[in-house]
Short mmCIF file of C-alpha atoms in Angstrom, two decimals:
data_model
loop_
_atom_site.label_atom_id
_atom_site.label_comp_id
_atom_site.label_asym_id
_atom_site.label_seq_id
_atom_site.Cartn_x
_atom_site.Cartn_y
_atom_site.Cartn_z
CA UNK A 1 118.58 74.63 94.07
CA UNK A 2 116.33 71.61 94.47
CA UNK A 3 113.13 72.82 96.12
CA UNK A 4 109.83 71.41 97.34
CA UNK A 5 106.73 73.53 97.59
CA UNK A 6 104.15 72.90 100.30
CA UNK A 7 101.02 74.69 99.12
CA UNK A 8 99.33 75.50 95.83
CA UNK A 9 97.65 78.85 96.45
CA UNK A 10 98.40 82.29 95.01
CA UNK A 11 101.82 82.75 96.62
CA UNK A 12 102.90 79.12 96.11
CA UNK A 13 101.92 79.28 92.44
CA UNK A 14 103.74 82.52 91.58
CA UNK A 15 106.75 81.45 93.62
CA UNK A 16 106.99 78.00 92.02
CA UNK A 17 106.65 79.38 88.49
CA UNK A 18 109.32 81.98 89.15
CA UNK A 19 111.62 79.42 90.80
CA UNK A 20 111.41 77.28 87.70
CA UNK A 21 111.95 80.31 85.46
CA UNK A 22 115.08 81.29 87.35
CA UNK A 23 116.62 77.84 86.95
CA UNK A 24 115.64 76.05 90.15
CA UNK A 25 114.20 72.53 90.19
CA UNK A 26 110.93 71.74 91.93
CA UNK A 27 110.95 68.27 93.51
CA UNK A 28 107.42 67.97 94.88
CA UNK A 29 104.33 70.12 95.06
CA UNK A 30 102.13 69.28 98.03
CA UNK A 31 98.51 70.30 98.45
CA UNK A 32 95.81 68.66 100.57
CA UNK A 33 93.76 68.96 97.37
CA UNK A 34 95.46 66.66 94.84
CA UNK A 35 93.86 68.42 91.84
CA UNK A 36 95.45 71.70 92.89
CA UNK A 37 98.78 69.99 93.53
CA UNK A 38 98.65 68.38 90.07
CA UNK A 39 97.73 71.63 88.36
CA UNK A 40 100.74 73.45 89.76
CA UNK A 41 103.11 70.43 89.54
CA UNK A 42 102.37 70.05 85.84
CA UNK A 43 103.41 73.66 85.25
CA UNK A 44 106.74 73.26 87.01
CA UNK A 45 107.61 69.69 85.92
CA UNK A 46 107.38 68.16 89.36
CA UNK A 47 105.54 65.51 91.31
CA UNK A 48 102.16 66.22 92.94
CA UNK A 49 101.33 64.76 96.36
CA UNK A 50 98.47 65.24 98.81
CA UNK A 51 100.19 63.60 101.75
CA UNK A 52 103.18 65.21 103.35
CA UNK A 53 104.79 61.85 104.09
CA UNK A 54 105.03 61.37 100.31
CA UNK A 55 107.21 64.47 99.79
CA UNK A 56 110.75 63.72 98.63
CA UNK A 57 113.11 64.13 101.60
CA UNK A 58 116.23 65.24 99.72
CA UNK A 59 115.28 68.81 98.67
CA UNK A 60 117.69 71.61 99.53
CA UNK A 61 114.81 73.79 100.68
CA UNK A 62 111.19 73.20 101.65
CA UNK A 63 108.95 76.21 101.21
CA UNK A 64 105.74 76.23 103.26
CA UNK A 65 103.36 78.51 101.44
CA UNK A 66 99.90 77.82 102.82
CA UNK A 67 97.32 80.03 104.56
CA UNK A 68 98.44 81.34 107.97
CA UNK A 69 95.94 79.17 109.77
CA UNK A 70 97.30 75.96 108.17
CA UNK A 71 101.02 76.49 108.95
CA UNK A 72 101.00 74.85 112.40
CA UNK A 73 99.19 71.75 111.18
CA UNK A 74 101.55 71.41 108.20
CA UNK A 75 104.62 71.61 110.44
CA UNK A 76 103.24 68.85 112.68
CA UNK A 77 102.94 66.54 109.68
CA UNK A 78 106.60 66.85 108.67
CA UNK A 79 108.30 63.82 110.24
CA UNK A 80 111.63 63.78 108.37
CA UNK A 81 114.48 66.22 108.99
CA UNK A 82 114.57 68.80 106.15
CA UNK A 83 117.95 70.33 105.19
CA UNK A 84 116.30 73.76 105.32
CA UNK A 85 112.70 74.83 105.74
CA UNK A 86 111.09 78.26 105.37
CA UNK A 87 107.64 79.75 105.51
CA UNK A 88 106.39 82.67 103.40
CA UNK A 89 103.97 84.51 105.69
CA UNK A 90 104.16 88.08 106.97
CA UNK A 91 102.62 87.64 110.39
CA UNK A 92 104.01 84.32 111.73
CA UNK A 93 107.14 84.36 113.89
CA UNK A 94 110.19 82.48 112.64
CA UNK A 95 110.13 80.42 115.87
CA UNK A 96 107.13 78.43 114.71
CA UNK A 97 109.79 76.40 112.85
CA UNK A 98 112.11 76.08 115.88
CA UNK A 99 111.88 72.30 116.12
CA UNK A 100 113.86 72.01 112.86
CA UNK A 101 117.62 72.45 112.64
CA UNK A 102 117.81 74.97 109.79
CA UNK A 103 114.90 77.28 109.21
CA UNK A 104 113.87 80.71 108.15
CA UNK A 105 111.41 82.96 106.37
CA UNK A 106 111.07 84.05 102.76
CA UNK A 107 108.19 86.57 102.72
CA UNK A 108 107.26 88.19 99.41
CA UNK A 109 105.70 91.59 100.17
CA UNK A 110 103.18 91.60 97.37
CA UNK A 111 99.57 90.72 96.57
CA UNK A 112 99.26 87.72 94.30
CA UNK A 113 96.33 86.46 92.25
CA UNK A 114 96.75 83.25 90.28
CA UNK A 115 95.15 84.71 87.18
CA UNK A 116 97.27 87.87 87.09
CA UNK A 117 100.87 87.88 85.93
CA UNK A 118 103.39 89.68 88.05
CA UNK A 119 107.10 90.35 87.68
CA UNK A 120 108.43 88.50 90.74
CA UNK A 121 111.93 89.89 90.14
CA UNK A 122 110.60 93.25 91.36
CA UNK A 123 108.84 91.86 94.44
CA UNK A 124 110.57 92.77 97.75
CA UNK A 125 111.46 89.58 99.67
CA UNK A 126 111.85 89.83 103.45
CA UNK A 127 114.19 87.14 104.73
CA UNK A 128 115.11 85.84 108.17
CA UNK A 129 117.01 82.76 109.39
CA UNK A 130 117.90 80.96 112.59
CA UNK A 131 121.65 81.38 112.02
CA UNK A 132 124.13 83.17 109.77
CA UNK A 133 124.84 80.15 107.55
CA UNK A 134 121.14 79.59 106.87
CA UNK A 135 120.65 83.31 106.27
CA UNK A 136 123.33 83.13 103.59
CA UNK A 137 121.52 80.25 101.86
CA UNK A 138 118.14 81.99 102.00
CA UNK A 139 119.72 85.22 100.79
CA UNK A 140 121.21 83.40 97.78
CA UNK A 141 117.81 81.96 96.94
CA UNK A 142 116.07 85.33 97.40
CA UNK A 143 118.71 87.13 95.31
CA UNK A 144 118.17 84.61 92.54
CA UNK A 145 114.45 85.46 92.57
CA UNK A 146 114.37 89.22 93.08
CA UNK A 147 116.41 92.40 92.92
CA UNK A 148 114.89 93.60 96.17
CA UNK A 149 115.80 91.61 99.29
CA UNK A 150 115.49 92.87 102.89
CA UNK A 151 116.79 91.20 106.05
CA UNK A 152 114.08 91.79 108.65
CA UNK A 153 113.35 90.14 111.98
CA UNK A 154 109.92 88.66 112.75
CA UNK A 155 108.85 91.81 114.53
CA UNK A 156 109.73 94.04 111.59
CA UNK A 157 108.13 91.62 109.15
CA UNK A 158 104.88 91.66 111.12
CA UNK A 159 105.03 95.47 111.04
CA UNK A 160 105.49 95.28 107.25
CA UNK A 161 102.46 93.05 106.99
CA UNK A 162 100.37 95.54 108.97
CA UNK A 163 101.60 98.37 106.73
CA UNK A 164 100.70 96.20 103.73
CA UNK A 165 97.15 95.76 105.03
CA UNK A 166 96.76 99.55 105.11
CA UNK A 167 98.52 100.13 101.78
CA UNK A 168 96.81 97.33 99.88
CA UNK A 169 93.67 95.90 101.53
CA UNK A 170 92.38 99.15 103.00
CA UNK A 171 93.28 101.17 99.92
CA UNK A 172 91.49 98.66 97.74
CA UNK A 173 88.46 98.94 100.01
CA UNK A 174 88.41 102.73 99.44
CA UNK A 175 88.36 101.98 95.69
CA UNK A 176 85.49 99.51 96.22
CA UNK A 177 83.49 102.12 98.15
CA UNK A 178 84.18 104.71 95.44
CA UNK A 179 82.98 102.24 92.81
CA UNK A 180 79.80 101.54 94.76
CA UNK A 181 79.11 105.29 95.22
CA UNK A 182 79.58 105.93 91.49
CA UNK A 183 77.39 102.96 90.49
CA UNK A 184 74.55 104.42 92.56
CA UNK A 185 74.33 107.35 90.11
CA UNK A 186 75.18 105.30 87.01
CA UNK A 187 78.62 106.83 86.64
CA UNK A 188 81.26 104.49 85.21
CA UNK A 189 84.22 103.57 87.47
CA UNK A 190 86.45 104.56 84.52
CA UNK A 191 85.92 108.22 85.39
CA UNK A 192 87.98 107.88 88.54
CA UNK A 193 90.85 105.75 87.22
CA UNK A 194 93.10 108.68 86.18
CA UNK A 195 92.71 110.11 89.70
CA UNK A 196 93.67 106.76 91.23
CA UNK A 197 96.73 106.48 88.99
CA UNK A 198 97.81 110.03 89.92
CA UNK A 199 97.30 109.31 93.63
CA UNK A 200 99.89 106.56 93.35
CA UNK A 201 102.20 108.43 90.96
CA UNK A 202 102.42 111.22 93.52
CA UNK A 203 103.53 109.07 96.44
CA UNK A 204 106.20 107.44 94.29
CA UNK A 205 107.79 110.93 94.35
CA UNK A 206 106.74 112.61 97.59
CA UNK A 207 105.81 111.36 101.05
CA UNK A 208 102.09 110.50 101.39
CA UNK A 209 101.78 112.84 104.35
CA UNK A 210 102.98 115.71 102.15
CA UNK A 211 100.76 114.56 99.29
CA UNK A 212 97.54 114.68 101.32
CA UNK A 213 94.83 116.93 99.86
CA UNK A 214 91.06 117.17 100.23
CA UNK A 215 88.44 118.49 102.64
CA UNK A 216 89.71 116.61 105.72
CA UNK A 217 93.30 117.86 105.67
CA UNK A 218 92.00 121.39 104.97
CA UNK A 219 89.51 120.90 107.82
CA UNK A 220 86.81 122.11 105.39
CA UNK A 221 83.83 121.22 107.60
CA UNK A 222 81.24 122.56 105.13
CA UNK A 223 82.29 120.11 102.41
CA UNK A 224 82.78 117.25 104.89
CA UNK A 225 79.27 117.75 106.30
CA UNK A 226 77.76 118.07 102.82
CA UNK A 227 79.40 114.79 101.74
CA UNK A 228 78.34 112.92 104.88
CA UNK A 229 74.77 114.14 104.43
CA UNK A 230 74.65 112.98 100.80
CA UNK A 231 76.11 109.49 101.34
CA UNK A 232 73.21 107.04 101.62
CA UNK A 233 74.92 103.87 102.82
CA UNK A 234 75.18 104.14 106.62
CA UNK A 235 78.47 102.27 106.79
CA UNK A 236 80.05 104.49 104.11
CA UNK A 237 78.78 107.54 106.02
CA UNK A 238 80.55 106.38 109.18
CA UNK A 239 83.66 105.41 107.23
CA UNK A 240 83.83 108.86 105.64
CA UNK A 241 83.56 110.53 109.03
CA UNK A 242 86.02 108.16 110.73
CA UNK A 243 88.75 108.39 108.10
CA UNK A 244 88.35 112.18 107.88
CA UNK A 245 88.92 112.43 111.64
CA UNK A 246 91.94 110.17 111.32
CA UNK A 247 93.43 112.46 108.62
CA UNK A 248 92.95 115.48 110.87
CA UNK A 249 94.57 113.65 113.82
CA UNK A 250 97.60 112.54 111.80
CA UNK A 251 98.10 116.11 110.60
CA UNK A 252 98.03 117.43 114.17
CA UNK A 253 100.48 114.76 115.40
CA UNK B 1 88.70 131.10 72.98
CA UNK B 2 89.49 134.20 74.99
CA UNK B 3 89.36 133.23 78.66
CA UNK B 4 89.81 134.85 82.06
CA UNK B 5 90.87 132.87 85.09
CA UNK B 6 89.63 133.79 88.55
CA UNK B 7 91.99 132.04 90.95
CA UNK B 8 95.66 131.08 91.05
CA UNK B 9 95.71 127.84 93.07
CA UNK B 10 96.51 124.30 91.97
CA UNK B 11 93.52 123.81 89.65
CA UNK B 12 93.66 127.36 88.22
CA UNK B 13 97.37 126.98 87.48
CA UNK B 14 97.18 123.63 85.68
CA UNK B 15 94.05 124.72 83.82
CA UNK B 16 95.54 128.04 82.68
CA UNK B 17 98.78 126.43 81.51
CA UNK B 18 96.88 123.79 79.57
CA UNK B 19 94.50 126.36 78.08
CA UNK B 20 97.47 128.28 76.77
CA UNK B 21 99.11 125.10 75.48
CA UNK B 22 95.95 124.12 73.60
CA UNK B 23 95.78 127.47 71.82
CA UNK B 24 93.44 129.52 73.97
CA UNK B 25 94.21 133.09 75.06
CA UNK B 26 94.13 134.11 78.70
CA UNK B 27 92.87 137.67 79.17
CA UNK B 28 93.23 138.22 82.90
CA UNK B 29 94.35 136.19 85.90
CA UNK B 30 92.71 137.32 89.13
CA UNK B 31 93.92 136.46 92.62
CA UNK B 32 93.31 138.36 95.86
CA UNK B 33 97.07 137.93 96.29
CA UNK B 34 98.68 139.96 93.52
CA UNK B 35 101.99 138.09 93.73
CA UNK B 36 100.19 134.81 92.98
CA UNK B 37 98.21 136.43 90.18
CA UNK B 38 101.41 137.81 88.66
CA UNK B 39 103.21 134.48 88.92
CA UNK B 40 100.54 132.66 86.96
CA UNK B 41 99.81 135.56 84.56
CA UNK B 42 103.47 135.71 83.56
CA UNK B 43 103.39 132.04 82.60
CA UNK B 44 100.33 132.42 80.38
CA UNK B 45 101.09 135.88 78.89
CA UNK B 46 98.17 137.64 80.52
CA UNK B 47 97.39 140.50 82.86
CA UNK B 48 97.39 140.02 86.66
CA UNK B 49 94.77 141.73 88.80
CA UNK B 50 93.85 141.54 92.50
CA UNK B 51 90.54 143.32 92.15
CA UNK B 52 87.68 141.70 90.27
CA UNK B 53 86.47 145.04 88.94
CA UNK B 54 89.77 145.24 87.01
CA UNK B 55 89.11 142.04 85.04
CA UNK B 56 88.60 142.55 81.31
CA UNK B 57 84.89 142.28 80.53
CA UNK B 58 85.12 140.91 76.98
CA UNK B 59 86.30 137.32 77.60
CA UNK B 60 84.35 134.47 76.00
CA UNK B 61 84.51 132.50 79.23
CA UNK B 62 85.28 133.31 82.87
CA UNK B 63 86.54 130.37 84.88
CA UNK B 64 86.12 130.62 88.66
CA UNK B 65 88.72 128.30 90.13
CA UNK B 66 89.07 129.23 93.79
CA UNK B 67 88.56 127.25 96.99
CA UNK B 68 84.97 126.12 97.60
CA UNK B 69 84.57 128.51 100.51
CA UNK B 70 85.52 131.53 98.35
CA UNK B 71 83.14 130.92 95.42
CA UNK B 72 80.13 132.79 96.85
CA UNK B 73 82.16 135.86 97.73
CA UNK B 74 83.80 135.91 94.26
CA UNK B 75 80.43 135.75 92.53
CA UNK B 76 79.15 138.72 94.57
CA UNK B 77 82.07 140.81 93.37
CA UNK B 78 81.31 140.29 89.66
CA UNK B 79 79.31 143.35 88.64
CA UNK B 80 79.50 143.12 84.83
CA UNK B 81 77.56 140.63 82.72
CA UNK B 82 79.94 137.88 81.55
CA UNK B 83 79.24 136.12 78.20
CA UNK B 84 79.71 132.78 79.95
CA UNK B 85 80.88 131.90 83.45
CA UNK B 86 81.76 128.51 84.94
CA UNK B 87 83.13 127.17 88.19
CA UNK B 88 85.43 124.18 88.55
CA UNK B 89 84.39 122.59 91.84
CA UNK B 90 83.03 119.12 92.50
CA UNK B 91 80.68 119.86 95.34
CA UNK B 92 78.99 123.18 94.49
CA UNK B 93 75.65 123.17 92.65
CA UNK B 94 75.48 124.83 89.23
CA UNK B 95 72.72 127.10 90.60
CA UNK B 96 75.18 129.12 92.63
CA UNK B 97 75.72 130.92 89.28
CA UNK B 98 72.02 131.35 88.54
CA UNK B 99 72.07 135.13 88.60
CA UNK B 100 74.11 135.13 85.36
CA UNK B 101 72.63 134.54 81.92
CA UNK B 102 74.97 131.83 80.67
CA UNK B 103 76.68 129.61 83.18
CA UNK B 104 77.94 126.15 83.84
CA UNK B 105 80.53 123.87 85.39
CA UNK B 106 83.87 122.55 84.19
CA UNK B 107 85.07 120.17 86.90
CA UNK B 108 88.37 118.37 86.36
CA UNK B 109 88.25 115.09 88.31
CA UNK B 110 91.88 114.99 89.32
CA UNK B 111 94.25 115.96 92.14
CA UNK B 112 96.55 118.83 91.21
CA UNK B 113 99.74 120.06 92.84
CA UNK B 114 101.45 123.11 91.39
CA UNK B 115 104.88 121.50 91.56
CA UNK B 116 103.87 118.27 89.81
CA UNK B 117 103.30 118.04 86.08
CA UNK B 118 100.19 116.28 84.89
CA UNK B 119 98.84 115.45 81.45
CA UNK B 120 95.59 117.44 81.49
CA UNK B 121 94.50 115.88 78.19
CA UNK B 122 93.88 112.64 80.15
CA UNK B 123 91.96 114.30 82.99
CA UNK B 124 88.20 113.57 82.97
CA UNK B 125 86.20 116.83 82.82
CA UNK B 126 82.65 116.82 84.15
CA UNK B 127 80.58 119.49 82.46
CA UNK B 128 77.15 120.99 83.08
CA UNK B 129 75.34 124.05 81.72
CA UNK B 130 72.15 126.05 82.21
CA UNK B 131 70.99 125.44 78.64
CA UNK B 132 71.80 123.41 75.53
CA UNK B 133 73.61 126.23 73.74
CA UNK B 134 75.89 126.88 76.69
CA UNK B 135 76.48 123.15 77.11
CA UNK B 136 77.69 123.05 73.52
CA UNK B 137 80.17 125.87 74.18
CA UNK B 138 81.47 124.30 77.37
CA UNK B 139 81.72 120.93 75.63
CA UNK B 140 83.81 122.47 72.87
CA UNK B 141 86.13 123.99 75.43
CA UNK B 142 86.35 120.72 77.41
CA UNK B 143 86.97 118.69 74.24
CA UNK B 144 89.81 121.03 73.33
CA UNK B 145 91.38 120.34 76.73
CA UNK B 146 90.81 116.63 77.27
CA UNK B 147 89.93 113.36 75.58
CA UNK B 148 87.64 112.46 78.46
CA UNK B 149 84.53 114.62 78.90
CA UNK B 150 81.39 113.60 80.85
CA UNK B 151 78.07 115.43 80.99
CA UNK B 152 76.93 115.13 84.59
CA UNK B 153 74.34 117.02 86.61
CA UNK B 154 75.26 118.68 89.92
CA UNK B 155 74.01 115.72 91.88
CA UNK B 156 76.15 113.26 89.92
CA UNK B 157 79.14 115.59 90.11
CA UNK B 158 78.83 115.79 93.90
CA UNK B 159 78.69 111.99 93.98
CA UNK B 160 81.87 111.90 91.88
CA UNK B 161 83.55 114.23 94.32
CA UNK B 162 82.61 111.98 97.23
CA UNK B 163 83.95 108.95 95.34
CA UNK B 164 87.13 110.94 94.66
CA UNK B 165 87.56 111.64 98.38
CA UNK B 166 87.52 107.87 99.01
CA UNK B 167 89.69 106.99 96.00
CA UNK B 168 92.27 109.72 96.51
CA UNK B 169 92.26 111.40 99.94
CA UNK B 170 91.39 108.30 101.97
CA UNK B 171 93.66 106.05 99.93
CA UNK B 172 96.50 108.49 100.39
CA UNK B 173 95.82 108.47 104.13
CA UNK B 174 96.20 104.68 104.15
CA UNK B 175 99.60 105.17 102.49
CA UNK B 176 100.51 107.78 105.13
CA UNK B 177 99.57 105.40 107.94
CA UNK B 178 101.57 102.60 106.28
CA UNK B 179 104.57 104.93 106.04
CA UNK B 180 104.28 105.88 109.70
CA UNK B 181 104.02 102.21 110.76
CA UNK B 182 107.12 101.30 108.73
CA UNK B 183 109.11 104.27 110.05
CA UNK B 184 108.47 103.08 113.59
CA UNK B 185 110.63 100.01 112.91
CA UNK B 186 113.11 101.81 110.63
CA UNK B 187 111.83 100.13 107.50
CA UNK B 188 112.03 102.26 104.34
CA UNK B 189 108.73 103.19 102.64
CA UNK B 190 110.33 101.92 99.41
CA UNK B 191 109.63 98.33 100.51
CA UNK B 192 105.91 98.81 100.05
CA UNK B 193 105.90 100.73 96.75
CA UNK B 194 105.69 97.66 94.46
CA UNK B 195 102.67 96.48 96.48
CA UNK B 196 101.00 99.88 96.08
CA UNK B 197 101.65 99.88 92.34
CA UNK B 198 100.21 96.37 92.01
CA UNK B 199 97.14 97.34 94.09
CA UNK B 200 96.35 99.96 91.46
CA UNK B 201 97.37 97.86 88.45
CA UNK B 202 94.86 95.22 89.59
CA UNK B 203 91.85 97.52 89.74
CA UNK B 204 92.65 98.88 86.29
CA UNK B 205 91.75 95.35 85.13
CA UNK B 206 89.25 93.94 87.63
CA UNK B 207 86.63 95.46 89.91
CA UNK B 208 88.02 96.48 93.33
CA UNK B 209 85.42 94.36 95.06
CA UNK B 210 86.73 91.30 93.22
CA UNK B 211 90.32 92.35 93.85
CA UNK B 212 89.95 92.51 97.64
CA UNK B 213 92.37 90.27 99.57
CA UNK B 214 93.72 90.21 103.12
CA UNK B 215 92.68 89.17 106.63
CA UNK B 216 89.43 91.19 106.73
CA UNK B 217 87.81 89.81 103.58
CA UNK B 218 88.90 86.29 104.66
CA UNK B 219 87.48 87.07 108.13
CA UNK B 220 90.80 85.82 109.53
CA UNK B 221 90.20 86.95 113.11
CA UNK B 222 93.50 85.57 114.42
CA UNK B 223 95.56 87.80 112.11
CA UNK B 224 93.24 90.79 112.58
CA UNK B 225 93.54 90.54 116.38
CA UNK B 226 97.30 90.05 116.20
CA UNK B 227 97.66 93.17 114.05
CA UNK B 228 95.41 95.31 116.26
CA UNK B 229 97.36 94.19 119.33
CA UNK B 230 100.72 95.11 117.74
CA UNK B 231 99.71 98.58 116.45
CA UNK B 232 100.88 101.14 119.01
CA UNK B 233 99.17 104.34 117.80
CA UNK B 234 95.64 104.29 119.26
CA UNK B 235 94.09 106.02 116.28
CA UNK B 236 95.70 103.58 113.82
CA UNK B 237 94.43 100.71 116.01
CA UNK B 238 90.86 102.02 115.76
CA UNK B 239 91.25 102.72 112.05
CA UNK B 240 92.45 99.15 111.42
CA UNK B 241 89.49 97.75 113.27
CA UNK B 242 86.96 100.12 111.68
CA UNK B 243 88.08 99.59 108.08
CA UNK B 244 88.29 95.81 108.61
CA UNK B 245 84.67 95.81 109.79
CA UNK B 246 83.71 97.89 106.78
CA UNK B 247 85.36 95.39 104.42
CA UNK B 248 83.44 92.54 106.05
CA UNK B 249 80.15 94.49 105.78
CA UNK B 250 80.65 95.34 102.10
CA UNK B 251 81.36 91.68 101.36
CA UNK B 252 78.14 90.61 103.11
CA UNK B 253 76.07 93.25 101.28
#
């Protein structure tokens, strides 16, 4: 397909590179920052623009891949009638695009960093469209990109995004706290990496609720109190106590 | 070495099996539940006992691997003078063994489940001893078991255990909450597994604090508020809000 990319951030970059790799053509790359647009455009053999009115108007699909807070403003700037337009966010309803004729969503459920390679063919794409014909087109595009495509409505997609915040952002924060606690006693973060890998290996096989171990799920108050007493950072102290309570509550549910 | 195992739980089981595999001999397996003792003893060609007075008294090392709350009571029941005795817990001070002549700690920093295989040779062992000679013996044993051995004092080991609670128990809880949130809208947990794998792959390469993404670290209040509003479970709502605040605080630190 002939595609234009609106955005040049982490998602836009990985998506554009993978689109090119899978045989699609990129017409234009837009970014409000022309240097960023040029950087990405040069990698995918396309034209860089920093003004939406300069985007080519004959693409098969326009992919809006900007930060959530910029989506509304981007949409307002599009004055031509695109054949098909999608956004890539988890938490914005499909109806934000309702003033167009053919529209939908192509949400990759993954964390992207420009500097880190990722196999996009394994990324789950959540798709949605305003009618069956458009859904078919978006599905074809998604299938060409990934082996894992899910049809979800906006409500389900938002729920996925919330789950992703827990599974990625909050998990990563627990790693950051662990790192900080180890650093305090000059213990290398390396020491805990095998444990982290095993934590994830386990839940690839059994449900996380079944996999839960540790003082909280055992309601081992002596260890919990000892840990809370030892933790120096007041916020970490509260976090330890709060998450422990939450583990106990989920078990009792 | 000739070793006796006091305990038959997750850690005792994996440790005993790996000891046998690496060429050590297991004299006795003790458990207060004789069926459990027999089950493990049969796997490592040793004798099962449910009374500590029945343990052979000529082992080179006695490994106490019972739940934290049972350690004190076990120690009281040992009436002979062991050549060397260690415990395997993260949060108990080495001095709990101070009434013996030669004692120490052999703490495997990993999560063990009986039913799940694990490569013990990659598990970090934290060791400690009451004198240099004993440390040498425990180090030899640890080196025979694993490629990753750390000499840590009780204070550092406790800190490791706290870090492990964040990196494993609390992380796993975030996965459990994510699963529960997905189930609510009939979305399979599978959809989020590639994200979880990537979350961990990232911090194997870069520091978790650098790897942090998402609405909280961006201070994207619109998305945060939208998510909190959508979450139905009151405890998950509070957890979302609490961990988001903690991410913001750690960033500002």
